[in-house]
Every structure is written in C-alpha cells, then in structure tokens.
C-alpha cells in the first residue's frame, strides 16, 4: 500500500495545494471526513465530503489515504496516528 499523503492543515502551502472537490480552500477536517464552508452555503451542494483534491497531481485523495497533521501532532489519532 502506498504511503499516505501528509497534509499539514496549519501550513499555508498545504492549504493552497489541497482543495475540496469543488476547488475551494475553505475546508476543515471533521470526524473522519471534511467540511467546506463555501460548499455548505450553496443550495445545490453539501458541505460534507470525503476526498481532497491535490492540485499538484489533480488526484482525489480519500480521507483514509491522507495523514492530517497539526502543530500538536496527528489530527485524528485513530486514522493519522502512525507514520506511514
């Protein structure tokens, strides 16, 4: 299995690189999925999603293939706890 893609959620460069599937940077991690503020404001979209778009590769990365890191360590210890 390939290593997880590391996303440092408090890093400006990573926030510009990784987007919600609709292309917004206003996403936040929540309880094993993601939420986008701009998508949530739309009548035709749901703010909840399960994949981040990597602008560098244009790949959609499922939540379990992403290791979210904060300055304090892993965001979700059960998903992100181990270094891959």
Coordinates of C-alpha atoms in Angstrom, one line a residue:
X1 CA 0.0 0.0 0.0
X2 CA 1.4 3.4 -0.9
X3 CA 2.2 5.8 1.9
X4 CA -0.4 8.3 3.0
X5 CA -0.2 11.9 1.6
X6 CA 0.8 14.2 4.5
X7 CA -1.3 17.4 4.7
X8 CA -0.2 19.9 7.3
X9 CA -3.6 21.6 8.0
X10 CA -2.0 24.7 9.6
X11 CA 0.5 25.2 6.8
X12 CA -0.3 27.8 4.2
X13 CA 1.3 26.0 1.3
X14 CA -0.7 22.8 2.0
X15 CA -3.9 24.8 2.3
X16 CA -3.3 26.2 -1.1
X17 CA -2.4 22.8 -2.6
X18 CA -5.3 20.7 -1.2
X19 CA -8.8 21.7 -2.0
X20 CA -12.4 20.4 -1.6
X21 CA -13.6 18.5 -4.7
X22 CA -15.3 21.7 -6.0
X23 CA -12.0 23.7 -5.8
X24 CA -12.4 25.7 -2.5
X25 CA -9.7 26.2 0.1
X26 CA -12.3 26.8 2.9
X27 CA -12.4 23.2 4.0
X28 CA -11.8 21.8 7.5
X29 CA -11.4 18.3 8.8
X30 CA -14.2 16.9 11.0
X31 CA -14.8 13.5 12.4
X32 CA -13.2 11.3 9.7
X33 CA -14.4 13.5 6.8
X34 CA -14.1 17.1 5.6
X35 CA -16.4 20.1 5.5
X36 CA -16.3 23.1 3.2
X37 CA -17.7 26.4 4.2
X38 CA -18.3 27.7 0.7
X39 CA -20.0 24.4 -0.4
X40 CA -22.2 24.5 2.7
X41 CA -23.6 27.9 1.6
X42 CA -24.8 26.6 -1.7
X43 CA -28.3 25.2 -2.2
X44 CA -27.2 22.6 -4.7
X45 CA -24.2 21.2 -2.7
X46 CA -23.4 19.6 0.6
X47 CA -20.6 20.9 2.7
X48 CA -19.6 17.4 3.7
X49 CA -17.1 15.5 1.6
X50 CA -14.7 12.6 1.9
X51 CA -11.9 13.4 -0.6
X52 CA -9.4 16.2 -1.0
X53 CA -8.2 17.3 -4.4
X54 CA -4.4 17.6 -4.8
X55 CA -3.8 20.5 -7.2
X56 CA -0.3 19.2 -7.9
X57 CA -1.5 15.9 -9.3
X58 CA -5.2 16.6 -9.7
X59 CA -5.8 13.4 -7.8
X60 CA -8.7 12.9 -5.4
X61 CA -7.4 11.5 -2.1
X62 CA -9.8 9.6 0.1
X63 CA -9.8 10.6 3.8
X64 CA -8.1 7.3 4.9
X65 CA -5.2 7.9 2.4
X66 CA -4.4 11.3 3.9
X67 CA -2.5 11.9 7.1
X68 CA -3.6 15.2 8.6
X69 CA -1.1 16.8 10.9
X70 CA -1.3 19.8 13.2
X71 CA 1.5 21.6 15.1
X72 CA 0.4 19.4 18.0
X73 CA 0.6 16.1 16.1
X74 CA -2.0 13.9 14.2
X75 CA -5.5 15.4 13.8
X76 CA -7.4 12.1 14.1
X77 CA -5.2 9.7 16.2
X78 CA -7.1 6.6 15.0
X79 CA -6.6 7.4 11.3
X80 CA -3.5 9.6 11.4
X81 CA -1.6 8.3 14.4
X82 CA 1.0 6.2 12.7
X83 CA 3.6 7.4 10.4
X84 CA 3.1 5.6 7.0

